[in-house]
Amino acid sequence: MSRSAVFLDEMGVGPLWRLRQGAAPEPVDAVVEAPVEMEVAVAEPVAEAVEAVVEVVAEVVAEVKAEAPVAVAVAATPVVATAAPAAVPDDTAWFDDAPPPPAAKQLSDAEIAVLDWDGLTAAVAKCARCDLCKTRKGVVMGRGDRQGAWLMLASSPSRLEEREGRALPGEQGKLLDNMLKAIAVDAGSDVYITHLLKCRPLDEVGQERLPTASESAACRPYFERELALLQPRTIVTLGSMAAAGINPGEKPVRGKVRKLGHASLVATFHPEMLLQDETGQAKARAWADLCLAKSTHGD
């Protein structure tokens, strides 16, 4: 039995008979009132059932509405349209007409002579006393103990020193430290290392060259001030250019003690040359030079 038939049976309504497809209708008798009475009899219980179903559905809908979450209306935030910034015309004429920034004030020799260590470092960093400022990639100020009794002096920075911004870095510095340690000198607490020139001289094609007389003269006040602030007891020049440049006009001689003010002056080889010495002869001579400097310096 179908669900429709069961539903009608529960409501007390009999089956609804339908003609088969294709069957011929039976002739109508004189009794015409029977179908009308049956329709009325069937319609009343169906109407009651429909009303009952409607009431149940209404109750269910009311319960669902009561349990459903209350939707909170959120007011949409109005979007305020902002005006796009005005386009700036591509005009660089102002920059073309603008004067160049003023050059940093260059100190005189007398002003350099009264600088402290910090002032001297700052002055070297912005120095433009010669044309080396146009080609340098950086300056190389001295390093080490600013109250050290030993001064290690080279001529001018190398490519590596310019890149590192540090006097005698890498293998050169390690070799020098070991040389000093061999004569019982602590390179970390009693030694200052610097150059006569603070910039690296280059020729037209970018190769290293010897400094000119004017370049050496322009940088000399910085070294003189370092020397005055440091007041070393012993100066060891590293390489022939440093030995010749520290006392212009005087021919340097290895194995001899000279004087610069109150300091003893001894010449030896540059550590870079010693690193390239395959015979060991230069190292032996350098050892003799350091022993001479140590004996002159005293304890």
mmCIF file of C-alpha atoms in Angstrom, residues 105-226:
data_model
loop_
_atom_site.group_PDB
_atom_site.id
_atom_site.type_symbol
_atom_site.label_atom_id
_atom_site.label_comp_id
_atom_site.label_asym_id
_atom_site.label_seq_id
_atom_site.Cartn_x
_atom_site.Cartn_y
_atom_site.Cartn_z
ATOM 1 C CA LYS A 105 86.155 73.081 5.409
ATOM 2 C CA GLN A 106 89.805 72.052 5.204
ATOM 3 C CA LEU A 107 91.877 72.569 8.311
ATOM 4 C CA SER A 108 95.128 74.449 8.222
ATOM 5 C CA ASP A 109 98.370 72.932 9.471
ATOM 6 C CA ALA A 110 98.037 74.950 12.679
ATOM 7 C CA GLU A 111 94.487 73.668 13.271
ATOM 8 C CA ILE A 112 95.544 70.061 12.693
ATOM 9 C CA ALA A 113 98.395 70.512 15.179
ATOM 10 C CA VAL A 114 95.962 70.992 18.092
ATOM 11 C CA LEU A 115 93.483 68.174 17.337
ATOM 12 C CA ASP A 116 92.860 65.316 19.727
ATOM 13 C CA TRP A 117 92.611 61.722 18.514
ATOM 14 C CA ASP A 118 88.886 61.890 17.660
ATOM 15 C CA GLY A 119 89.259 65.225 15.891
ATOM 16 C CA LEU A 120 92.244 63.943 13.947
ATOM 17 C CA THR A 121 90.322 60.840 12.812
ATOM 18 C CA ALA A 122 87.383 62.973 11.666
ATOM 19 C CA ALA A 123 89.652 65.404 9.801
ATOM 20 C CA VAL A 124 91.410 62.578 7.947
ATOM 21 C CA ALA A 125 88.066 61.037 6.940
ATOM 22 C CA LYS A 126 86.931 64.200 5.104
ATOM 23 C CA CYS A 127 90.327 65.439 3.955
ATOM 24 C CA ALA A 128 90.602 67.046 0.511
ATOM 25 C CA ARG A 129 94.037 68.642 0.835
ATOM 26 C CA CYS A 130 95.277 66.909 -2.349
ATOM 27 C CA ASP A 131 93.845 65.204 -5.437
ATOM 28 C CA LEU A 132 93.973 61.748 -3.868
ATOM 29 C CA CYS A 133 90.540 62.485 -2.410
ATOM 30 C CA LYS A 134 89.133 62.200 -5.962
ATOM 31 C CA THR A 135 90.324 58.626 -6.547
ATOM 32 C CA ARG A 136 90.337 57.049 -3.088
ATOM 33 C CA LYS A 137 87.712 54.555 -1.968
ATOM 34 C CA GLY A 138 88.457 55.234 1.665
ATOM 35 C CA VAL A 139 91.070 56.518 4.092
ATOM 36 C CA VAL A 140 93.195 54.375 6.380
ATOM 37 C CA MET A 141 93.793 55.801 9.827
ATOM 38 C CA GLY A 142 96.279 54.257 12.237
ATOM 39 C CA ARG A 143 95.330 51.516 14.677
ATOM 40 C CA GLY A 144 96.614 50.083 17.923
ATOM 41 C CA ASP A 145 97.567 51.417 21.325
ATOM 42 C CA ARG A 146 97.414 55.232 21.256
ATOM 43 C CA GLN A 147 99.809 55.296 24.202
ATOM 44 C CA GLY A 148 102.125 52.648 22.797
ATOM 45 C CA ALA A 149 105.905 53.055 23.005
ATOM 46 C CA TRP A 150 106.411 51.404 19.604
ATOM 47 C CA LEU A 151 105.396 52.947 16.261
ATOM 48 C CA MET A 152 105.298 50.774 13.110
ATOM 49 C CA LEU A 153 105.289 53.099 10.090
ATOM 50 C CA ALA A 154 104.522 52.194 6.452
ATOM 51 C CA SER A 155 104.416 54.521 3.453
ATOM 52 C CA SER A 156 100.869 54.420 1.982
ATOM 53 C CA PRO A 157 97.879 52.034 2.088
ATOM 54 C CA SER A 158 97.633 49.067 -0.255
ATOM 55 C CA ARG A 159 94.497 47.901 -2.063
ATOM 56 C CA LEU A 160 93.729 45.471 0.754
ATOM 57 C CA GLU A 161 94.226 48.106 3.428
ATOM 58 C CA GLU A 162 91.986 50.549 1.572
ATOM 59 C CA ARG A 163 89.254 47.929 1.275
ATOM 60 C CA GLU A 164 89.544 46.855 4.914
ATOM 61 C CA GLY A 165 90.005 50.414 6.220
ATOM 62 C CA ARG A 166 92.708 49.048 8.537
ATOM 63 C CA ALA A 167 96.490 49.273 8.560
ATOM 64 C CA LEU A 168 98.264 45.962 7.852
ATOM 65 C CA PRO A 169 95.326 43.537 7.910
ATOM 66 C CA GLY A 170 95.367 39.835 7.112
ATOM 67 C CA GLU A 171 98.620 37.904 6.716
ATOM 68 C CA GLN A 172 100.754 41.062 6.839
ATOM 69 C CA GLY A 173 99.444 41.927 10.281
ATOM 70 C CA LYS A 174 99.848 38.370 11.553
ATOM 71 C CA LEU A 175 103.478 38.277 10.415
ATOM 72 C CA LEU A 176 104.226 41.622 12.053
ATOM 73 C CA ASP A 177 102.606 40.456 15.297
ATOM 74 C CA ASN A 178 104.784 37.336 15.278
ATOM 75 C CA MET A 179 107.926 39.382 14.558
ATOM 76 C CA LEU A 180 107.218 41.651 17.524
ATOM 77 C CA LYS A 181 106.344 38.720 19.744
ATOM 78 C CA ALA A 182 109.758 37.239 18.939
ATOM 79 C CA ILE A 183 111.440 40.268 20.561
ATOM 80 C CA ALA A 184 109.024 40.230 23.528
ATOM 81 C CA VAL A 185 106.835 43.130 22.326
ATOM 82 C CA ASP A 186 103.072 42.825 22.757
ATOM 83 C CA ALA A 187 101.518 43.981 19.495
ATOM 84 C CA GLY A 188 98.108 44.255 21.125
ATOM 85 C CA SER A 189 98.978 46.629 23.965
ATOM 86 C CA ASP A 190 102.165 48.589 23.262
ATOM 87 C CA VAL A 191 102.240 49.128 19.471
ATOM 88 C CA TYR A 192 100.638 51.670 17.131
ATOM 89 C CA ILE A 193 100.610 51.100 13.331
ATOM 90 C CA THR A 194 100.061 53.850 10.757
ATOM 91 C CA HIS A 195 101.082 55.276 7.338
ATOM 92 C CA LEU A 196 102.736 58.477 6.212
ATOM 93 C CA LEU A 197 99.870 58.896 3.707
ATOM 94 C CA LYS A 198 96.288 58.091 4.606
ATOM 95 C CA CYS A 199 95.101 57.564 1.005
ATOM 96 C CA ARG A 200 96.197 55.094 -1.677
ATOM 97 C CA PRO A 201 97.981 56.773 -4.636
ATOM 98 C CA LEU A 202 96.804 55.601 -8.083
ATOM 99 C CA ASP A 203 97.876 56.465 -11.616
ATOM 100 C CA GLU A 204 95.610 57.238 -14.580
ATOM 101 C CA VAL A 205 94.779 53.567 -15.202
ATOM 102 C CA GLY A 206 94.106 52.760 -11.556
ATOM 103 C CA GLN A 207 97.437 51.143 -10.693
ATOM 104 C CA GLU A 208 99.322 51.840 -7.472
ATOM 105 C CA ARG A 209 102.160 54.342 -7.720
ATOM 106 C CA LEU A 210 104.555 56.259 -5.515
ATOM 107 C CA PRO A 211 103.171 59.401 -3.869
ATOM 108 C CA THR A 212 104.213 62.739 -5.263
ATOM 109 C CA ALA A 213 106.047 65.351 -3.201
ATOM 110 C CA SER A 214 102.922 67.529 -3.019
ATOM 111 C CA GLU A 215 100.771 64.608 -1.832
ATOM 112 C CA SER A 216 103.294 63.713 0.858
ATOM 113 C CA ALA A 217 103.486 67.349 1.997
ATOM 114 C CA ALA A 218 99.689 67.667 2.131
ATOM 115 C CA CYS A 219 99.365 64.601 4.374
ATOM 116 C CA ARG A 220 102.399 65.288 6.547
ATOM 117 C CA PRO A 221 100.545 67.378 9.192
ATOM 118 C CA TYR A 222 98.325 64.391 10.023
ATOM 119 C CA PHE A 223 101.350 62.173 10.665
ATOM 120 C CA GLU A 224 103.052 64.916 12.669
ATOM 121 C CA ARG A 225 99.979 65.180 14.879
ATOM 122 C CA GLU A 226 99.827 61.391 15.341
#
